């Protein structure tokens, strides 16, 4: 059988490891694919795509619908990151809709008179809330990159808020666990017969529907100004917060250049600061490349991966913060020479105590989030990771808005000796300052290589980066999309100096070997994370989507003629 010139070219590109993005300029997936943390959000994205929208319109629809149906993970009162790829010209950008500290924020606002951090101040109530970025980011995505307009993309979310949706099992469990932490307004809005909603019961949010309708009609000013803006400020002040109308009016979305790193011929595009994701991924993978790491060597493979993570997370604490406030040596941290230097300090047979590494602050200077992955039939793609930090954010709702306030101020360093809710140590580059964006672990990521394309990301606080890392390593080893999101997980983040792992992620013999090497192991009772992935294999014309079996999400592929 004679091969067509086009087929021969594809095989050549596969052989040299550059199917993406070169071949993608000429080839199209021919299908829409959406994977998100909730079936209604996935359907919202597909609805907008079917109406003629592109992946960027779908991102607005999915993001806003998740804000309604998954209040544990995201919301209009929070923020997020959206990693974009435009198929027509290969343009890639990172839309930073991260929250910012209010102008009245200061370095000691979460400390007592002696300078000791008080965790509750940065986690519960209105004082814990940073200025939301999601509404501005939704308008930005729709205006600059979408086709249908903001109002059309918001319609599924408006319907879900106005007409209600059935509470799922995971959300019911979260309500039961967190009900006492929610303030009176949040309980009023969500209550069914005066109590926390149970699985299968309808949750209706008319105030949130009206807030979404104002955004649909007036764009971002419909949230940051007018009746909604005034209500948000009033709610913040009444709850002990420090928001002002100027804080809301002055919020701005920022576009940044994504990080790019390489591993085994894969091109990894990920989140730049104020996310730690791309740099931490790149630093870890660079060390593994230098070590000649292989996935099939049992405890040895895990040991080397843990040691690489230990050093990468140390650098997270030492160097990373808001790039508009802190000079970050991104090029140096992602360089091959630096990766080799770090790798040279790894003992192949012995754990390095984190305390023996150079201090994470060398010079003076939520497990709840959500993610979705979208690919449209033309090859446009979005990886979006959104958050309000802890479940239900600060637990405070501005009366009359339906908007739960985030508690992202906990992602700042309350002091250089305190850890946040995820155990991440504080550092000077991430100290509280007015109008600053807190450091994040959210890691929306694209992976390109001989197998094609993978779009992935997950919630999970400080564990986000290791979950994405384990997923892309599985992809590199031949896993399909479902295999990527199903991988057993373990985690190390420099401090605390322990290896946390899901049930079954490290077998008993490997546990013994790792303990003999000096690792401190902490088995977890439950699984964690909620990874969502979309993949495209241009050579075989195959598109896949998968949602983490640990969650209640949905993934669908819809062929398009």
XYZ file of C-alpha atoms in Angstrom:
561
model
C 0.000 0.000 0.000
C 1.374 3.402 -0.975
C 1.401 6.055 1.738
C 0.143 9.536 0.922
C 2.610 12.452 1.140
C 0.581 13.785 4.086
C 0.818 10.443 5.909
C 4.539 10.229 5.253
C 5.007 13.716 6.659
C 3.087 12.824 9.827
C 5.262 9.733 10.342
C 8.385 11.820 9.830
C 7.196 14.331 12.395
C 6.448 11.523 14.843
C 9.914 10.091 14.322
C 11.610 13.384 15.195
C 9.269 14.113 18.091
C 7.597 17.222 16.733
C 4.049 16.215 15.838
C 2.947 19.168 17.935
C 2.830 22.000 17.197
C 4.054 21.667 13.578
C 1.532 19.100 12.375
C -1.243 20.805 14.334
C -0.929 23.818 12.061
C -2.274 21.662 9.219
C -4.365 19.089 11.097
C -7.472 19.500 13.223
C -8.883 17.219 15.928
C -12.302 17.038 14.294
C -13.971 16.764 17.700
C -14.806 18.834 20.731
C -13.639 17.493 24.096
C -14.382 18.773 27.582
C -13.399 17.291 30.941
C -14.428 19.082 34.123
C -15.257 18.523 37.762
C -19.034 18.522 37.251
C -21.314 17.071 34.548
C -23.283 20.336 34.210
C -20.087 22.295 33.620
C -18.982 19.820 30.953
C -22.396 20.091 29.277
C -22.168 23.904 29.455
C -18.903 23.851 27.537
C -20.262 21.475 24.905
C -23.461 23.555 24.562
C -21.464 26.686 23.763
C -19.237 24.782 21.345
C -22.310 23.388 19.560
C -23.632 26.959 19.247
C -20.559 27.920 17.215
C -18.258 28.967 20.006
C -14.599 28.046 20.311
C -12.592 26.603 23.196
C -12.284 30.049 24.755
C -16.050 30.572 24.812
C -16.345 27.097 26.301
C -13.814 28.038 28.977
C -16.067 30.919 30.047
C -19.106 28.641 30.119
C -17.351 25.902 32.093
C -15.720 28.339 34.541
C -18.917 30.208 35.314
C -20.982 27.035 35.652
C -18.443 25.527 38.047
C -18.835 28.749 40.073
C -22.488 27.792 40.529
C -22.442 24.014 40.957
C -19.117 23.485 42.744
C -18.934 26.220 45.425
C -16.337 24.209 47.324
C -13.754 24.706 44.587
C -14.294 27.989 42.774
C -16.641 30.903 42.354
C -17.135 34.483 41.240
C -15.633 35.483 44.582
C -12.349 33.753 43.715
C -9.867 33.673 40.854
C -7.928 31.401 38.550
C -5.487 30.785 35.752
C -6.367 29.975 32.136
C -3.662 28.566 29.837
C -4.584 29.157 26.176
C -3.398 27.876 22.807
C -4.798 29.365 19.589
C -4.625 26.924 16.701
C -4.636 29.424 13.834
C -1.192 30.821 14.638
C 0.128 28.730 17.543
C -0.145 31.685 19.937
C 0.046 30.676 23.598
C -0.656 32.810 26.634
C -1.453 32.563 30.308
C -4.399 34.593 31.574
C -3.769 35.531 35.202
C -7.052 36.130 37.002
C -5.487 35.536 40.419
C -6.900 37.500 43.344
C -5.018 40.541 44.692
C -4.515 41.775 48.243
C -6.661 44.788 49.195
C -4.903 48.143 49.342
C -5.231 48.119 53.143
C -3.377 44.777 53.443
C -0.083 44.761 55.327
C 2.585 42.312 56.400
C 1.411 41.966 60.014
C -2.335 41.764 59.426
C -2.488 38.056 60.341
C -0.079 38.221 63.291
C -0.583 38.845 66.985
C 1.320 41.500 68.949
C 4.342 39.202 69.258
C 4.521 38.559 65.495
C 3.090 35.040 65.654
C 0.751 34.130 62.775
C -2.885 33.471 63.691
C -4.150 30.932 61.153
C -7.874 31.612 61.634
C -7.519 35.264 60.573
C -6.261 34.322 57.108
C -8.704 31.447 56.569
C -12.122 32.285 58.019
C -14.260 35.369 57.499
C -14.083 38.457 55.315
C -10.620 39.564 56.445
C -9.239 36.432 54.723
C -10.591 37.473 51.314
C -8.503 38.922 48.492
C -10.056 40.924 45.642
C -11.685 38.448 43.196
C -10.318 38.046 39.674
C -12.625 35.516 38.026
C -15.346 37.914 36.745
C -12.760 40.156 35.071
C -11.026 37.117 33.573
C -14.272 35.765 32.131
C -14.909 39.063 30.354
C -11.290 39.139 29.154
C -11.495 35.626 27.696
C -14.811 36.276 25.956
C -13.841 39.660 24.496
C -10.301 38.926 23.403
C -10.497 35.286 22.343
C -14.110 34.109 22.120
C -16.621 34.297 19.276
C -20.040 34.365 20.884
C -19.734 37.106 23.476
C -19.840 37.044 27.253
C -23.642 37.049 27.594
C -24.087 33.869 25.539
C -21.275 32.032 27.295
C -22.780 32.814 30.717
C -26.246 31.467 29.917
C -25.675 27.899 31.226
C -24.400 29.269 34.541
C -27.327 31.661 34.855
C -29.763 28.777 34.256
C -28.054 26.563 36.821
C -28.188 29.292 39.455
C -31.762 30.403 38.688
C -33.384 27.004 38.129
C -31.218 25.026 40.529
C -29.268 21.783 40.309
C -29.164 18.528 42.232
C -26.644 18.408 45.061
C -24.159 15.605 44.384
C -22.718 13.252 46.993
C -19.343 15.001 47.246
C -20.945 18.430 47.672
C -23.350 17.080 50.295
C -20.407 15.658 52.240
C -18.627 19.016 52.046
C -21.709 20.878 53.275
C -22.058 18.474 56.195
C -18.411 18.894 57.168
C -18.248 22.680 56.710
C -21.781 23.803 57.636
C -20.768 25.249 60.989
C -18.001 27.288 59.336
C -20.367 29.070 56.927
C -21.739 32.443 58.001
C -25.461 33.172 58.399
C -25.926 34.471 54.834
C -24.245 31.448 53.243
C -26.358 29.080 55.333
C -29.508 31.015 54.397
C -28.738 30.721 50.688
C -27.768 27.048 50.650
C -30.089 25.668 53.340
C -32.805 23.143 52.564
C -35.457 23.158 55.291
C -33.048 25.026 57.528
C -30.213 22.498 57.283
C -27.313 21.535 55.039
C -28.370 20.157 51.630
C -28.340 16.401 51.156
C -27.480 14.445 48.039
C -30.181 14.732 45.410
C -31.804 17.861 46.847
C -32.126 20.968 44.689
C -29.891 23.980 45.337
C -31.309 27.230 43.934
C -29.291 30.488 44.036
C -31.415 33.446 42.800
C -29.019 36.091 44.158
C -26.105 34.507 42.280
C -28.245 34.325 39.126
C -28.872 38.083 39.348
C -25.162 38.748 39.850
C -24.361 36.658 36.756
C -27.066 38.494 34.788
C -25.467 41.852 35.682
C -22.113 40.566 34.420
C -23.773 39.287 31.218
C -25.381 42.692 30.647
C -22.549 45.023 31.719
C -19.375 42.935 31.629
C -16.908 43.090 34.501
C -18.282 46.454 35.754
C -21.522 44.584 36.493
C -19.575 42.815 39.249
C -16.948 45.334 40.370
C -19.200 48.397 40.301
C -22.890 49.244 40.694
C -25.195 47.343 43.073
C -23.057 44.202 43.161
C -19.835 46.070 43.887
C -21.488 48.073 46.642
C -22.968 44.927 48.195
C -19.609 43.140 48.088
C -17.839 45.994 49.889
C -20.625 46.308 52.445
C -20.491 42.575 53.116
C -16.718 42.645 53.489
C -16.712 45.560 55.932
C -19.603 44.133 57.975
C -17.649 40.887 58.324
C -14.444 42.591 59.465
C -12.818 42.825 56.028
C -11.021 45.786 54.475
C -12.287 45.896 50.888
C -13.099 49.234 49.252
C -14.846 50.184 46.019
C -11.463 51.344 44.689
C -10.035 47.853 45.302
C -12.757 46.394 43.094
C -12.559 49.044 40.369
C -8.782 48.771 40.106
C -8.625 44.991 39.638
C -6.904 44.059 36.349
C -6.328 40.796 34.497
C -2.720 40.192 33.439
C -1.509 38.101 30.503
C 1.840 36.417 31.028
C 4.176 34.253 28.982
C 3.819 30.556 29.959
C 6.814 28.571 31.121
C 8.237 26.035 28.673
C 10.350 23.076 29.742
C 11.412 19.801 28.109
C 11.592 16.180 29.194
C 12.217 13.063 27.076
C 11.324 15.015 23.931
C 8.105 16.369 25.466
C 7.407 20.090 25.371
C 5.691 21.107 28.605
C 3.852 24.437 28.626
C 2.644 25.477 32.054
C 1.856 28.215 34.541
C 4.368 31.014 35.253
C 4.491 33.004 38.513
C 2.452 33.928 40.479
C 1.936 30.196 40.071
C 4.755 27.971 41.214
C 3.522 25.238 38.879
C 5.564 25.658 35.717
C 8.885 26.373 37.404
C 8.499 23.584 39.970
C 7.508 21.102 37.253
C 10.389 22.189 35.034
C 12.961 22.073 37.834
C 11.826 18.594 38.861
C 11.810 17.237 35.313
C 15.220 18.767 34.605
C 16.685 16.856 37.543
C 15.046 13.615 36.423
C 16.487 14.086 32.923
C 19.949 14.666 34.394
C 19.605 11.540 36.546
C 18.553 9.358 33.615
C 15.330 8.630 35.501
C 13.187 5.668 34.435
C 9.670 4.889 35.683
C 10.033 1.138 36.064
C 12.615 0.820 38.825
C 10.284 0.537 41.803
C 11.491 2.176 45.009
C 14.533 3.633 43.244
C 12.329 5.535 40.785
C 10.188 6.879 43.626
C 13.259 7.803 45.689
C 14.775 9.869 42.885
C 11.447 11.546 42.146
C 10.983 12.432 45.828
C 14.490 13.883 46.021
C 13.923 15.996 42.897
C 10.629 17.265 44.350
C 12.330 18.083 47.660
C 14.741 20.440 45.896
C 12.174 21.954 43.545
C 9.784 22.759 46.411
C 12.682 24.273 48.364
C 13.199 26.664 45.464
C 9.453 27.370 45.441
C 9.757 28.710 48.978
C 13.029 30.518 48.341
C 12.376 32.386 45.106
C 8.749 32.451 43.973
C 6.067 35.084 44.435
C 4.191 37.719 42.428
C 6.531 38.653 39.530
C 5.210 42.225 39.640
C 6.713 42.547 43.135
C 9.614 40.069 43.226
C 12.475 39.450 40.807
C 12.274 35.743 39.902
C 15.252 34.045 38.173
C 12.997 31.985 35.902
C 15.572 31.356 33.161
C 18.194 30.207 35.658
C 15.778 27.974 37.576
C 14.685 26.226 34.365
C 18.185 25.892 32.912
C 19.835 22.549 32.194
C 22.961 23.553 34.108
C 20.968 24.333 37.254
C 19.075 21.044 36.998
C 22.368 19.179 36.758
C 23.689 21.035 39.809
C 20.654 20.031 41.866
C 20.758 16.443 40.583
C 24.432 16.129 41.509
C 23.464 16.586 45.154
C 21.062 13.639 45.141
C 22.339 10.453 46.790
C 20.879 7.527 44.772
C 20.703 5.399 47.924
C 19.841 7.827 50.706
C 17.217 10.480 51.483
C 18.505 14.004 51.994
C 16.967 15.564 55.119
C 15.248 18.785 54.085
C 16.846 20.556 57.055
C 20.284 19.883 55.550
C 19.499 21.794 52.346
C 20.275 25.531 52.162
C 17.552 27.532 53.949
C 14.520 28.303 51.812
C 14.791 32.023 52.536
C 18.413 32.715 51.600
C 18.449 36.498 51.791
C 16.326 39.257 53.369
C 13.902 40.690 50.977
C -6.723 24.944 48.732
C -7.023 21.251 49.058
C -10.037 22.730 47.254
C -9.778 24.174 43.794
C -11.163 23.014 40.457
C -9.888 22.311 36.961
C -11.168 21.746 33.447
C -9.602 20.903 30.087
C -11.085 21.902 26.726
C -10.122 21.116 23.126
C -12.248 22.265 20.196
C -12.489 20.764 16.738
C -10.092 23.364 15.305
C -7.348 22.629 17.832
C -7.838 25.610 20.152
C -7.364 24.538 23.743
C -7.662 25.759 27.310
C -6.475 24.355 30.616
C -8.177 26.253 33.417
C -7.570 25.946 37.149
C -9.768 28.038 39.455
C -9.994 28.442 43.206
C -11.504 30.005 46.298
C -8.766 28.218 48.321
C -10.286 26.179 51.181
C -13.728 24.557 50.766
C -16.323 27.359 50.419
C -13.471 29.895 50.631
C -13.680 32.066 53.733
C -17.148 30.684 54.513
C -18.526 34.233 54.205
C -21.110 35.426 51.669
C -21.808 39.048 50.809
C -25.579 39.490 51.421
C -27.668 39.897 48.289
C -24.930 38.737 45.886
C -24.816 34.954 46.269
C -21.018 35.334 46.115
C -18.877 33.342 48.536
C -15.705 35.244 49.410
C -12.369 33.478 48.911
C -9.736 32.995 51.598
C -6.770 33.275 49.239
C -4.941 35.633 51.631
C -3.873 32.396 53.363
C -1.706 31.690 50.317
C 0.513 34.591 51.311
C 3.173 34.092 53.966
C 1.565 35.319 57.202
C 5.128 35.175 58.539
C 8.355 33.544 57.370
C 8.055 30.884 60.086
C 4.364 29.982 59.662
C 2.910 27.414 57.267
C -0.344 27.881 55.375
C -3.285 25.480 55.341
C -1.368 23.161 52.990
C 1.772 23.040 55.126
C 3.772 25.233 52.735
C 6.388 27.248 54.595
C 6.252 31.036 54.425
C 8.921 33.153 52.726
C 9.825 36.798 52.205
C 9.084 36.825 48.429
C 5.495 35.811 49.220
C 4.845 38.157 52.145
C 1.614 40.177 52.277
C 1.702 43.486 50.394
C -1.068 45.742 49.049
C -2.334 44.831 45.534
C -0.041 41.790 45.389
C -1.057 38.352 44.094
C -0.413 35.400 46.416
C 1.757 32.529 45.249
C -0.224 29.565 43.940
C 0.353 25.919 43.053
C -2.307 25.834 40.307
C -0.722 24.234 37.256
C -2.819 24.163 34.071
C -0.528 22.393 31.622
C -0.129 21.375 27.965
C 2.155 18.464 27.045
C 3.211 17.999 23.397
C 5.305 15.245 21.906
C 5.462 12.207 19.645
C 2.092 10.914 20.938
C 0.366 14.236 20.289
C -1.201 16.521 22.857
C -2.254 16.257 26.508
C -4.184 19.036 28.310
C -4.375 18.519 32.067
C -4.614 19.987 35.536
C -6.139 19.384 38.956
C -7.129 20.925 42.266
C -5.307 19.872 45.409
C -3.399 22.753 47.034
C 0.315 22.080 47.380
C -0.159 18.594 45.855
C -1.325 19.994 42.493
C 2.170 20.072 41.044
C 2.999 16.468 41.945
C -0.340 15.233 40.582
C 0.268 16.962 37.247
C 3.829 15.641 37.265
C 2.739 12.040 37.899
C 0.093 12.387 35.177
C 2.498 13.630 32.532
C 5.076 10.974 33.465
C 2.336 8.378 32.967
C 1.551 9.923 29.564
C 5.253 9.733 28.678
C 5.170 6.026 29.604
C 2.222 5.281 27.297
C -0.890 5.785 29.447
C -4.110 6.954 27.802
C -6.182 9.869 29.154
C -8.017 7.693 31.674
C -4.750 6.162 32.811
C -3.282 9.634 33.286
C -6.061 10.783 35.641
C -6.231 7.462 37.503
C -2.557 7.139 38.514
C -1.849 6.391 42.208
C -0.330 9.463 43.878
C 2.384 10.342 46.362
C 3.796 13.703 47.359
C 6.756 15.484 48.938
C 7.021 19.270 49.293
C 10.335 19.948 51.128
C 8.610 20.822 54.417
C 7.152 19.006 56.248
C 9.811 16.407 55.460
C 7.429 13.491 54.863
C 6.254 11.427 51.900
C 2.447 11.391 51.782
C 0.774 8.733 49.654
C -2.654 7.425 48.720
C -3.763 3.896 49.621
C -1.968 1.525 47.265
C 0.343 4.152 45.751
C 3.466 2.644 47.340
C 3.445 -1.114 47.909
C 4.685 -2.651 51.209
C 8.078 -3.691 49.833
C 8.688 -0.227 48.365
C 7.662 1.339 51.672
C 10.295 -0.753 53.470
C 12.985 0.164 50.939
C 12.158 3.873 51.093
C 12.142 3.816 54.897
C 15.542 2.103 54.842
C 16.796 4.962 52.647
C 15.737 7.427 55.346
C 12.382 8.635 54.040
C 9.605 9.358 56.532
C 6.380 7.897 55.150
C 2.867 9.097 55.896
C 0.136 6.850 54.475
C -3.176 8.637 53.883
C -6.572 7.108 54.581
C -8.212 8.687 51.544
C -7.427 9.480 47.924
C -6.961 13.093 46.854
C -7.108 15.332 43.799
C -9.430 15.606 40.811
C -7.376 15.522 37.606
C -9.065 16.233 34.268
C -7.390 15.574 30.938
C -8.029 15.813 27.210
C -5.699 14.206 24.684
C -5.333 14.316 20.908
C -3.326 11.898 18.796
C -3.099 13.551 15.329
C -1.401 10.554 13.751
C -4.398 8.318 14.468
C -7.113 10.976 14.523
C -8.019 10.076 18.103
C -9.386 12.473 20.725
C -9.944 11.344 24.331
C -11.232 13.021 27.487
C -11.144 11.724 31.041
C -12.219 12.919 34.470
C -10.659 11.643 37.660
C -12.567 8.613 39.011
C -11.993 10.052 42.505
C -14.466 12.857 41.773
C -17.951 13.348 40.316
C -16.826 15.078 37.123
C -17.632 14.230 33.538
C -15.653 14.044 30.314
C -17.083 13.892 26.808
C -15.837 13.863 23.247
C -18.223 15.016 20.522
C -17.179 14.387 16.884
C -17.668 17.373 14.570
C -18.020 17.122 10.819
